[in-house]
Coordinates of C-alpha atoms and ligand atoms in Angstrom, one line a residue:
X1 CA -0.2 0.1 -0.3
X2 CA 3.0 2.6 1.1
X3 CA 4.8 1.6 -1.7
X4 CA 2.1 2.1 -4.2
X5 CA 1.3 5.7 -2.5
X6 CA 5.0 6.3 -2.8
X7 CA 5.4 5.5 -6.3
X8 CA 2.2 7.8 -7.1
X9 CA 3.9 10.9 -5.1
X10 CA 7.0 10.1 -7.2
X11 CA 5.0 10.4 -10.1
X12 CA 3.1 13.4 -9.4
X13 CA 3.2 16.6 -11.0
X14 CA 3.3 20.2 -9.5
X15 CA -0.5 20.4 -9.2
X16 CA -1.7 17.3 -7.8
X17 CA -1.2 17.0 -4.2
X18 CA -1.3 19.2 -0.8
X19 CA -0.3 22.6 -2.1
X20 CA -0.5 24.6 -5.1
X21 CA 3.0 23.6 -6.7
X22 CA 3.4 20.5 -4.3
X23 CA 6.2 19.0 -5.2
X24 CA 9.4 19.8 -7.2
X25 CA 8.7 18.6 -10.5
X26 CA 11.4 15.9 -11.8
X27 CA 11.3 12.6 -13.6
X28 CA 10.6 9.8 -11.2
X29 CA 13.5 7.5 -11.8
X30 CA 15.7 10.4 -11.1
X31 CA 14.2 10.3 -7.5
X32 CA 16.0 8.4 -4.9
X33 CA 14.7 10.5 -2.1
X34 CA 11.4 11.4 -1.5
X35 CA 10.9 14.0 1.6
X36 CA 7.7 15.5 3.2
X37 CA 7.8 19.1 4.2
X38 CA 5.0 20.2 6.5
X39 CA 4.8 24.1 6.8
X40 CA 2.6 25.8 9.8
X41 CA 1.2 28.0 7.8
X42 CA 1.9 30.0 4.3
X43 CA 0.3 33.5 5.4
X44 CA 3.2 34.5 7.3
X45 CA 6.0 36.5 5.2
X46 CA 8.7 34.8 7.4
X47 CA 7.4 31.2 6.2
X48 CA 6.7 31.7 2.8
X49 CA 10.5 32.9 2.7
X50 CA 10.9 29.5 4.3
X51 CA 9.3 27.5 1.6
X52 CA 10.7 29.4 -1.0
X53 CA 14.1 28.7 0.4
X54 CA 13.4 25.1 0.4
X55 CA 12.0 25.0 -2.8
X56 CA 15.3 26.9 -4.4
X57 CA 17.7 24.5 -2.4
X58 CA 15.7 21.7 -3.5
X59 CA 16.0 22.4 -7.2
X60 CA 19.8 21.8 -7.0
X61 CA 19.2 18.4 -6.3
X62 CA 18.0 16.3 -9.1
X63 CA 17.5 13.0 -6.5
X64 CA 15.5 14.3 -4.2
X65 CA 11.9 15.1 -4.5
X66 CA 9.8 17.2 -1.8
X67 CA 6.4 17.2 -1.2
X68 CA 4.8 20.1 0.5
X69 CA 1.8 20.5 3.0
X70 CA 0.7 23.8 4.3
X71 CA -1.6 23.4 7.8
X72 CA -2.8 26.8 7.3
X73 CA -2.6 27.6 10.8
X74 CA -4.5 24.6 11.8
X75 CA -3.0 22.0 14.5
X76 CA -5.1 19.3 13.7
X77 CA -4.7 19.7 9.8
X78 CA -1.1 19.7 10.5
X79 CA -1.2 16.2 12.5
X80 CA -3.2 15.1 9.6
X81 CA -0.9 16.5 7.1
X82 CA 2.0 14.2 8.5
X83 CA 0.5 11.5 8.8
X84 CA -0.6 11.6 5.1
X85 CA 3.1 12.4 4.3
X86 CA 4.1 9.2 6.3
X87 CA 1.6 7.1 4.3
X88 CA 3.4 8.1 0.8
X89 CA 6.5 6.5 2.3
X90 CA 8.5 9.7 2.5
X91 CA 12.3 9.1 3.4
X92 CA 12.4 11.9 5.6
X93 CA 10.2 14.7 7.0
X94 CA 10.8 18.5 7.5
X95 CA 7.9 19.9 9.7
X96 CA 7.7 23.6 11.1
X97 CA 5.0 23.0 13.7
X98 CA 2.0 25.2 14.3
X99 CA 2.3 24.4 18.2
X100 CA 5.2 22.7 19.7
X101 CA 3.4 21.0 22.2
X102 CA 0.3 19.8 20.5
X103 CA 2.7 18.3 17.4
X104 CA 5.1 16.3 19.9
X105 CA 3.1 13.2 20.0
X106 CA 2.8 12.8 15.8
X107 CA 6.7 14.0 15.3
X108 CA 7.7 11.1 17.6
X109 CA 5.3 8.9 16.0
X110 CA 6.9 9.7 12.7
X111 CA 10.5 9.8 14.1
X112 CA 10.0 6.0 15.3
X113 CA 10.7 4.8 11.6
X114 CA 11.8 8.2 9.7
X115 CA 14.5 10.8 10.1
X116 CA 13.0 14.2 11.1
X117 CA 14.1 17.7 10.8
X118 CA 12.0 20.5 12.7
X119 CA 12.2 23.8 11.7
X120 CA 12.1 27.2 13.9
X121 CA 9.4 25.9 16.5
X122 CA 11.2 23.2 18.5
X123 CA 8.9 19.9 19.9
X124 CA 8.9 18.9 23.4
X125 CA 11.9 16.4 24.2
X126 CA 14.3 15.0 21.6
X127 CA 12.2 12.6 19.9
X128 CA 13.6 13.9 16.2
X129 CA 16.8 13.7 14.3
X130 CA 17.8 17.5 14.1
X131 CA 16.6 21.0 15.0
X132 CA 17.3 23.7 12.9
X133 CA 16.2 27.4 14.4
X134 CA 17.1 30.9 14.8
X135 CA 18.3 31.7 18.3
X136 CA 15.4 33.2 19.9
X137 CA 16.7 34.4 23.5
X138 CA 19.4 36.0 21.4
X139 CA 17.3 37.6 19.0
X140 CA 15.0 39.2 22.3
X141 CA 18.5 40.0 23.7
X142 CA 20.0 42.1 20.6
X143 CA 16.6 43.9 20.5
X144 CA 16.9 45.0 23.9
X145 CA 20.2 46.1 23.2
X146 CA 18.9 48.3 20.5
X147 CA 16.2 49.8 22.9
X148 CA 19.3 50.9 25.2
X149 CA 21.3 52.2 22.1
X150 CA 18.4 54.4 21.2
X151 CA 17.3 55.7 24.3
X152 CA 21.0 56.6 25.4
X153 CA 21.2 58.2 28.9
X154 CA 17.5 58.8 28.8
X155 CA 14.5 56.5 30.4
X156 CA 11.8 55.3 28.6
X157 CA 8.6 53.2 28.0
X158 CA 8.4 50.1 25.7
X159 CA 5.3 48.4 24.0
X160 CA 6.2 44.7 23.2
X161 CA 4.2 42.9 20.5
X162 CA 4.5 39.2 21.1
X163 CA 3.6 36.7 18.4
X164 CA 1.6 34.0 19.4
X165 CA 0.9 33.3 23.4
X166 CA 3.1 30.5 24.7
X167 CA 5.0 29.2 21.5
X168 CA 8.8 29.0 22.3
X169 CA 9.9 31.7 20.0
X170 CA 7.6 34.1 21.6
X171 CA 8.2 33.0 24.7
X172 CA 12.5 33.3 24.3
X173 CA 12.4 36.5 22.6
X174 CA 10.4 37.8 25.1
X175 CA 12.7 36.3 27.9
X176 CA 15.8 37.8 26.2
X177 CA 14.2 41.5 25.8
X178 CA 13.7 41.3 29.5
X179 CA 16.7 40.3 30.6
X180 CA 18.6 42.6 28.6
X181 CA 16.2 45.6 30.0
X182 CA 16.2 44.4 33.8
X183 CA 19.8 45.8 33.8
X184 CA 18.0 49.4 33.0
X185 CA 15.6 49.6 35.6
X186 CA 14.5 53.3 34.1
X187 CA 13.2 51.4 30.6
X188 CA 10.2 50.2 31.1
X189 CA 8.0 47.6 29.6
X190 CA 4.8 49.1 30.3
X191 CA 2.3 47.1 28.1
X192 CA 2.5 43.6 26.0
X193 CA 0.2 43.0 23.2
X194 CA -0.1 39.5 21.6
X195 CA -1.0 39.9 18.0
X196 CA -0.2 36.1 16.6
X197 CA 2.9 37.5 14.1
X198 CA 0.1 39.3 11.8
X199 CA 0.5 42.6 11.0
X200 CA -3.5 43.7 10.8
X201 CA -3.9 42.2 14.3
X202 CA -1.3 44.0 15.5
X203 CA -2.2 47.3 14.2
X204 CA -5.8 47.1 15.2
X205 CA -4.3 45.9 19.0
X206 CA -2.0 48.9 18.7
X207 CA -4.6 51.8 17.8
X208 CA -6.3 50.9 20.9
X209 CA -3.6 50.5 23.1
X210 CA -1.4 53.8 22.3
X211 CA -4.7 55.8 22.8
X212 CA -4.5 54.4 26.4
X213 CA -0.8 55.0 26.4
X214 CA 0.4 58.2 25.6
X215 CA 4.3 58.1 27.0
X216 CA 5.3 55.2 24.8
X217 CA 8.9 55.6 23.3
X218 CA 9.9 52.5 21.4
X219 CA 7.4 49.5 20.1
X220 CA 9.4 46.3 19.8
X221 CA 7.5 43.7 17.8
X222 CA 8.6 40.0 17.4
X223 CA 8.5 40.2 13.8
X224 CA 8.4 42.9 11.4
X225 CA 5.2 42.2 10.0
X226 CA 3.8 43.1 13.7
X227 CA 6.3 46.1 14.0
X228 CA 4.8 47.6 10.1
X229 CA 1.4 47.1 11.4
X230 CA 2.2 48.7 15.0
X231 CA 4.0 51.6 12.9
X232 CA 0.8 52.3 10.6
X233 CA -1.4 52.4 13.7
X234 CA 1.0 54.8 15.3
X235 CA 0.7 56.7 12.2
X236 CA -3.0 56.8 11.7
X237 CA -3.1 58.0 15.4
X238 CA -0.4 61.1 14.8
X239 CA 2.1 59.6 17.0
X240 CA 5.4 60.5 15.2
X241 CA 7.7 60.0 18.1
X242 CA 7.9 56.2 18.3
X243 CA 10.7 54.2 17.2
X244 CA 10.1 50.5 16.2
X245 CA 12.3 47.3 16.4
X246 CA 11.1 44.0 14.5
X247 CA 12.6 40.9 13.8
X248 CA 13.4 38.7 10.4
X249 CA 15.0 41.2 8.2
X250 CA 13.7 40.0 4.9
X251 CA 14.2 41.2 1.6
X252 CA 11.8 42.2 -0.6
X253 CA 8.7 44.7 -0.4
X254 CA 7.6 45.5 2.8
X255 CA 10.3 43.2 4.2
X256 CA 12.4 44.2 7.2
X257 CA 15.3 45.2 5.1
X258 CA 13.0 47.5 2.8
X259 CA 11.4 48.8 6.3
X260 CA 14.7 49.6 7.5
X261 CA 16.0 51.8 4.3
X262 CA 12.2 53.6 4.4
X263 CA 12.7 54.5 8.1
X264 CA 9.7 52.5 9.1
X265 CA 11.9 50.3 11.3
X266 CA 14.7 51.6 13.5
X267 CA 16.3 47.8 13.2
X268 CA 15.4 44.7 12.6
X269 CA 17.3 41.1 12.8
X270 CA 17.7 39.1 10.1
X271 CA 16.2 35.5 11.4
X272 CA 17.6 33.0 9.1
X273 CA 14.6 30.3 8.2
X274 CA 16.9 27.5 8.0
X275 CA 15.0 26.1 4.9
X276 CA 18.3 25.8 2.7
X277 CA 20.2 24.4 5.9
X278 CA 17.3 21.9 6.3
X279 CA 17.7 20.2 2.6
X280 CA 21.1 20.2 2.7
X281 CA 21.1 18.3 6.2
X282 CA 18.3 16.2 4.8
X283 CA 20.9 15.1 1.8
X284 CA 23.5 14.5 4.6
X285 CA 21.2 12.2 6.6
X286 CA 20.0 10.4 3.9
X287 CA 23.2 9.8 2.8
X288 CA 24.5 8.7 6.1
X289 CA 27.1 11.2 6.4
X290 CA 29.0 11.8 9.3
X291 CA 29.0 15.1 11.9
X292 CA 25.1 15.4 11.7
X293 CA 24.3 18.0 15.1
X294 CA 21.3 17.3 17.4
X295 CA 20.6 21.1 17.4
X296 CA 21.4 24.1 14.7
X297 CA 20.7 27.7 15.9
X298 CA 21.3 30.1 13.2
X299 CA 23.0 33.6 13.5
X300 CA 20.8 36.5 13.4
X301 CA 22.5 39.8 11.7
X302 CA 21.6 43.2 13.0
X303 CA 19.9 45.5 10.0
X304 CA 20.3 49.3 10.6
X305 CA 20.7 52.2 8.1
X306 CA 24.2 52.3 9.0
X307 CA 24.8 48.4 9.1
X308 CA 23.2 48.1 5.5
X309 CA 25.7 51.0 4.2
X310 CA 28.7 49.2 5.5
X311 CA 27.5 45.7 4.4
X312 CA 28.6 46.9 1.0
X313 CA 32.1 46.2 2.6
X314 CA 30.9 42.6 3.3
X315 CA 29.5 40.8 6.5
X316 CA 32.1 40.5 9.2
X317 CA 34.0 36.8 8.9
X318 CA 32.1 36.3 5.8
X319 CA 34.5 35.2 2.7
X320 CA 33.7 36.9 -0.3
X321 CA 35.2 34.3 -2.4
X322 CA 35.3 30.5 -1.9
X323 CA 39.0 29.5 -1.3
X324 CA 41.1 28.7 -4.6
X325 CA 40.9 25.2 -5.5
X326 CA 43.9 23.1 -4.5
X327 CA 45.1 25.9 -1.6
X328 CA 45.4 23.5 1.8
X329 CA 43.6 25.2 4.7
X330 CA 45.3 25.5 7.7
X331 CA 43.8 25.1 11.0
X332 CA 45.2 25.8 14.2
X333 CA 43.3 23.9 17.3
X334 CA 44.1 24.7 21.0
X335 CA 43.2 21.8 22.6
X336 CA 42.6 21.9 26.9
X337 CA 45.0 18.8 27.7
X338 CA 44.7 15.3 27.8
X339 CA 43.2 15.3 31.7
X340 CA 39.8 12.6 30.7
X341 CA 39.3 9.6 28.5
X342 CA 37.1 12.0 26.7
X343 CA 39.6 14.7 26.1
X344 CA 41.8 12.1 24.3
X345 CA 39.1 10.7 22.1
X346 CA 38.0 14.3 21.3
X347 CA 41.9 14.8 19.9
X348 CA 41.7 11.5 18.1
X349 CA 38.3 12.5 16.4
X350 CA 39.7 16.1 15.3
X351 CA 43.1 14.5 14.1
X352 CA 41.6 12.0 12.1
X353 CA 38.5 14.4 10.5
X354 CA 41.4 16.7 9.5
X355 CA 44.0 14.2 7.9
X356 CA 40.9 12.7 6.2
X357 CA 39.9 16.0 4.5
X358 CA 43.9 17.3 3.7
X359 CA 43.6 20.1 6.0
X360 CA 46.9 20.8 7.8
X361 CA 46.4 21.1 11.2
X362 CA 48.6 22.8 13.9
X363 CA 47.9 21.3 17.3
X364 CA 48.3 22.5 20.8
X365 CA 47.9 20.8 24.1
X366 CA 47.2 23.5 26.4
X367 CA 48.1 21.2 29.5
X368 CA 45.0 22.9 31.3
X369 CA 46.9 26.0 31.5
X370 CA 44.4 29.3 30.0
X371 CA 48.0 30.9 29.3
X372 CA 49.1 28.1 27.4
X373 CA 46.0 28.1 25.1
X374 CA 46.5 32.0 25.0
X375 CA 50.0 31.5 23.8
X376 CA 48.9 28.8 21.2
X377 CA 46.3 31.1 19.6
X378 CA 49.0 34.1 19.5
X379 CA 51.1 31.6 17.6
X380 CA 48.6 30.4 15.3
X381 CA 47.8 34.4 14.5
X382 CA 51.4 34.8 13.9
X383 CA 51.7 31.8 11.6
X384 CA 48.7 33.3 9.6
X385 CA 46.6 30.1 9.7
X386 CA 43.1 30.3 8.0
X387 CA 40.8 29.2 11.0
X388 CA 41.4 28.9 14.7
X389 CA 39.6 26.5 16.9
X390 CA 40.0 25.9 20.5
X391 CA 38.2 24.6 23.2
X392 CA 38.3 27.1 26.1
X393 CA 39.5 25.4 29.7
X394 CA 37.9 28.1 31.3
X395 CA 34.8 30.5 30.3
X396 CA 36.4 34.0 30.9
X397 CA 39.6 35.7 30.1
X398 CA 39.5 35.3 26.3
X399 CA 38.6 39.2 25.3
X400 CA 42.2 40.4 24.4
X401 CA 43.5 37.5 22.5
X402 CA 40.3 37.2 20.7
X403 CA 40.1 40.4 19.6
X404 CA 43.9 40.1 18.5
X405 CA 42.4 37.1 16.1
X406 CA 39.7 39.5 15.3
X407 CA 41.9 42.3 13.9
X408 CA 44.3 39.3 12.1
X409 CA 40.8 38.6 10.2
X410 CA 41.3 35.2 11.4
X411 CA 37.8 33.5 12.6
X412 CA 37.1 31.5 15.9
X413 CA 35.8 28.4 16.1
X414 CA 34.6 27.2 19.6
X415 CA 34.9 23.5 19.9
X416 CA 33.3 21.3 22.8
X417 CA 33.2 24.5 25.5
X418 CA 32.2 28.0 25.5
X419 CA 33.4 31.2 26.3
X420 CA 31.7 34.0 28.5
X421 CA 32.1 37.2 26.5
X422 CA 30.0 40.4 26.0
X423 CA 31.2 41.0 22.3
X424 CA 30.0 37.6 20.7
X425 CA 31.8 39.1 17.3
X426 CA 34.8 37.8 18.5
X427 CA 33.9 33.9 17.8
X428 CA 32.1 32.8 14.8
X429 CA 30.6 29.4 15.8
X430 CA 30.4 26.9 18.7
X431 CA 29.7 23.5 18.7
X432 CA 29.3 21.0 21.4
X433 CA 27.1 19.7 23.8
X434 CA 24.2 20.9 25.9
X435 CA 26.1 20.8 29.6
X436 CA 23.2 22.1 31.2
X437 CA 21.1 19.3 29.6
X438 CA 23.6 17.1 30.7
X439 CA 23.3 18.0 34.4
X440 CA 19.5 18.0 34.2
X441 CA 19.5 14.5 32.3
X442 CA 21.5 13.2 35.5
X443 CA 19.1 14.2 37.9
X444 CA 16.4 13.2 36.1
X445 CA 17.6 9.9 35.8
X446 CA 18.8 9.8 39.6
X447 CA 15.2 10.7 40.8
X448 CA 13.5 8.6 38.4
X449 CA 15.4 5.8 39.7
X450 CA 16.0 6.2 43.3
X451 CA 12.1 6.3 43.2
X452 CA 11.9 7.7 47.1
X453 CA 10.8 10.4 49.3
X454 CA 13.1 9.7 52.0
X455 CA 16.6 11.7 52.0
X456 CA 18.9 11.6 49.3
X457 CA 22.2 12.6 50.2
X458 CA 24.6 13.7 47.0
X459 CA 28.3 14.0 46.5
X460 CA 28.9 16.2 43.6
X461 CA 32.5 16.0 41.9
X462 CA 32.5 19.3 39.8
X463 CA 34.8 19.3 36.8
X464 CA 37.5 22.3 36.5
X465 CA 36.6 25.7 38.3
X466 CA 35.2 28.2 36.0
X467 CA 34.8 26.0 33.1
X468 CA 31.3 25.8 30.9
X469 CA 30.8 22.1 31.5
X470 CA 31.3 22.6 35.2
X471 CA 29.4 25.7 35.3
X472 CA 26.4 24.3 33.4
X473 CA 26.2 20.8 34.8
X474 CA 25.9 22.1 38.4
X475 CA 23.1 24.5 37.1
X476 CA 21.2 21.8 35.2
X477 CA 21.6 19.2 38.1
X478 CA 20.0 21.9 40.6
X479 CA 17.6 23.0 38.2
X480 CA 16.2 19.5 38.7
X481 CA 16.7 18.4 42.1
X482 CA 15.2 21.8 43.3
X483 CA 11.8 20.1 42.8
X484 CA 12.9 17.6 45.1
X485 CA 13.5 18.6 48.7
X486 CA 14.5 15.2 50.0
X487 CA 17.4 15.4 47.3
X488 CA 20.4 17.5 48.9
X489 CA 23.6 18.0 47.7
X490 CA 25.6 17.7 51.0
X491 CA 29.3 18.4 49.6
X492 CA 30.4 19.5 46.2
X493 CA 34.2 20.2 45.3
X494 CA 36.0 20.2 42.1
X495 CA 38.0 17.2 41.3
X496 CA 39.7 19.1 37.9
X497 CA 37.8 16.3 35.4
X498 CA 40.9 14.1 36.4
X499 CA 40.8 10.4 38.0
X500 CA 43.3 11.1 40.5
X501 CA 41.5 14.3 41.7
X502 CA 38.2 12.3 41.6
X503 CA 40.2 10.0 43.9
X504 CA 41.6 12.4 46.3
X505 CA 38.5 14.4 46.8
X506 CA 36.3 11.7 47.2
X507 CA 38.5 10.0 50.0
X508 CA 38.8 13.7 51.6
X509 CA 35.1 13.6 51.7
X510 CA 34.8 10.2 52.9
X511 CA 37.3 10.6 55.5
X512 CA 35.2 13.7 57.2
X513 CA 31.7 13.1 56.2
X514 CA 30.3 10.9 59.0
X515 CA 26.5 11.3 57.0
X516 CA 25.7 8.0 54.9
X517 CA 26.5 9.4 51.3
X518 CA 23.4 8.1 49.0
X519 CA 24.6 9.1 45.5
X520 CA 27.6 10.5 44.1
X521 CA 27.0 12.9 40.8
X522 CA 30.3 13.3 39.1
X523 CA 30.7 15.7 36.3
X524 CA 32.8 13.4 34.2
X525 CA 33.6 9.3 34.0
X526 CA 37.1 9.9 35.3
X527 CA 36.4 11.6 38.3
X528 CA 33.6 8.9 38.8
X529 CA 36.0 6.3 38.4
X530 CA 38.7 7.7 40.5
X531 CA 35.5 8.1 43.3
X532 CA 34.8 4.3 43.0
X533 CA 38.0 3.4 44.2
X534 CA 38.3 5.4 47.0
X535 CA 34.8 4.3 47.9
X536 CA 36.1 0.8 47.5
X537 CA 38.8 1.5 49.8
X538 CA 36.8 2.8 52.3
X539 CA 34.7 -0.2 52.3
X540 CA 31.8 0.7 50.5
X541 CA 30.2 -0.9 47.5
X542 CA 29.8 1.9 44.7
X543 CA 26.9 0.9 42.4
X544 CA 25.2 -1.2 45.2
X545 CA 25.6 1.1 48.5
X546 CA 25.8 4.4 46.4
X547 CA 24.1 5.2 43.0
X548 CA 26.8 6.8 41.1
X549 CA 26.0 8.6 38.0
X550 CA 28.7 10.3 35.8
X551 CA 29.2 12.4 32.4
X552 CA 30.8 11.6 29.2
X553 CA 29.8 7.8 28.3
X554 CA 33.6 6.8 27.4
X555 CA 34.3 3.2 27.2
X556 CA 35.7 3.5 31.2
X557 CA 32.1 4.6 32.1
X558 CA 31.0 1.4 30.3
X559 CA 33.7 -1.1 31.9
X560 CA 32.5 0.4 35.4
X561 CA 29.2 -0.1 34.8
X562 CA 29.5 -4.2 33.7
X563 CA 31.3 -4.5 37.0
X564 CA 28.5 -3.0 38.6
X565 CA 30.1 -0.2 40.0
X566 CA 28.8 2.7 38.2
X567 CA 24.7 2.9 37.9
X568 CA 24.4 5.2 34.8
X569 CA 26.5 7.3 32.6
X570 CA 25.1 10.8 30.4
X571 CA 26.6 10.9 27.2
X572 CA 28.8 13.5 26.1
X573 CA 30.1 13.2 22.6
X574 CA 33.5 13.7 22.2
X575 CA 33.7 13.1 18.2
X576 CA 33.4 16.5 17.1
X577 CA 36.3 16.2 14.7
X578 CA 34.1 15.7 11.6
X579 CA 31.7 18.8 12.4
X580 CA 34.3 20.8 13.0
X581 CA 36.2 19.9 9.8
X582 CA 32.9 20.4 7.9
X583 CA 32.5 23.9 9.4
X584 CA 36.0 24.9 8.7
X585 CA 35.4 23.9 4.7
X586 CA 32.2 25.3 4.8
X587 CA 33.5 28.6 6.2
X588 CA 36.2 28.5 3.5
X589 CA 33.4 27.8 0.6
X590 CA 32.1 31.1 1.8
X591 CA 29.2 29.7 3.6
X592 CA 27.5 31.3 6.8
X593 CA 28.0 29.3 9.8
X594 CA 25.3 28.6 12.4
X595 CA 26.2 30.4 15.7
X596 CA 25.5 27.2 17.6
X597 CA 25.4 23.6 16.7
X598 CA 24.6 21.4 19.6
X599 CA 25.4 17.2 19.3
X600 CA 23.1 14.5 19.8
X601 CA 23.5 12.3 23.0
X602 CA 22.0 9.8 25.0
X603 CA 21.6 8.5 28.4
X604 CA 23.0 5.1 29.3
X605 CA 22.1 3.4 32.5
X606 CA 24.0 0.2 33.8
X607 CA 20.7 -2.2 33.1
X608 CA 21.5 -1.8 29.3
X609 CA 25.2 -1.5 29.0
X610 CA 26.3 -4.4 27.1
X611 CA 24.2 -3.9 24.6
X612 CA 24.7 -0.1 24.5
X613 CA 28.4 -0.7 24.4
X614 CA 28.1 -2.5 21.2
X615 CA 30.0 -0.8 18.0
X616 CA 30.6 2.5 20.3
X617 CA 33.9 4.4 19.0
X618 CA 34.7 5.9 22.4
Ligands
AHR701 O1 34.2 19.7 27.8 C1 33.9 18.4 28.4 C2 34.4 17.7 29.3 O2 35.9 18.0 29.3 C3 34.1 16.3 29.6 O3 33.0 16.1 30.2 C4 35.4 16.0 30.9 O4 35.5 14.9 30.9 C5 36.8 16.6 30.0 O5 37.6 17.0 30.2

């Protein structure tokens, strides 16, 4: 039955299926991959642009056919669309959901048999292959910074126009805006309007509100269409002093770029739709290519009249010309050190991927010291490498050296760990794990598996002080357990991510702690393994008397699980080499890189360790 429908879908012409121009026309025999695209609606200009981008990119790939479905903003219709597309026997589903919560079950259903790329609005959980979307919180923060720039030292009143109530982009953009404005208590968000992303709704609602609120200085709308609607309302009410900020930055008539050029908007931000990337990654997945992340966040760019004038000179970091064929790319990589099994696997993956791609790799081991990494980066600048990549041992203190790299015109890619810098133009792209989520996963596993209302006393072995994974894992873990008052962290110390320190720290804790320890949460496997040794020496049975949970899921952890000494390990994938090298090549070929790429990761409890170990590379 499915085979029949698939053949029918392949044979269909552009007018036959779900949308006016429903599938890219090409000979059925050429088509190897049938992809379904379920779009939330085709009324918002940004979604029209996304669909057009998908079509344009798909046209470049003769072996792919896309079937398009427009849900017309109806959740139930989109659920039916997904089922219908699945019935056609598609090889991969791309979906941009109307409603994240309501679409989660059907996406999960599709993902159980087919790869799924979720675009723009994420679904809940992790039951999909890849998410591609804008960094909504960042968009909100950047809009907030423009409010501050426009007001300067003056105080001010802001009206916020939100998209759809409760949807992730609405919440995240608002959160980002509020975070930035909270630093200026003299600037107040005096009112919020919800306009469902639509120009006319914004116009009607704003017309009403500005009559009631005469003192509004700036209107921040979560998209350009609503900003334009608000501008029309203000003009109708003769309120000429208000400034408008939007998001989307689309080209074309009444797109954000034109609105900035005409002085309607003071600023907007490009919000890449991800349509093109979705098609490229769909093909990569269907061809089983390596290095596919779990989440990709695309970089927004600020559009003001000044930036438009300057952009004739080129976007910062974007290469004007692809690299000339035959020229060897030189990559400088400053590694943290060799502190853990994870790090060793990470180094191996980077070296192997560089060598496979024919890239010249200048590799420096920082021996876990920031000054060594800084010296390595300076050396790369002196040697005029094409790209610098590094995994920062700690989050702060990089401003000066990264500014030197920027001044030398060398882009910097952050691999594995991020930096804490106000100026994010100092780095190009980040790829690695979601450390906060890893911490949450560890805590969720603990709570779900201990299933007790009795008290649970936990020892936490933290990673290197000031490093991104140590900071974020602690945040994620605490965020979850704070909802369970019977779970308490009774001791939290750094073991610097090494086995030796894990052993020493745990030994110290055991010698002075007279309470029973119920669980140990170690920020990596190596420290857990060291702690296991210390517990055994103290006559305890780790994995039995004490639940031990760690992060990384390297071979050492599996060995400990098979011996019954470790209870669970949360994956932190070190195999970043292929992804890093792909990013370096993409950059060198003139492509814009995502701002963040997050790796796919799982949870491995001891109960399934033997099976999970099969085929693991690290
Ligand atoms: O940054 C990733 C962390 O660094 C790994 O979890 C840890 O093992 C490593 O040393």
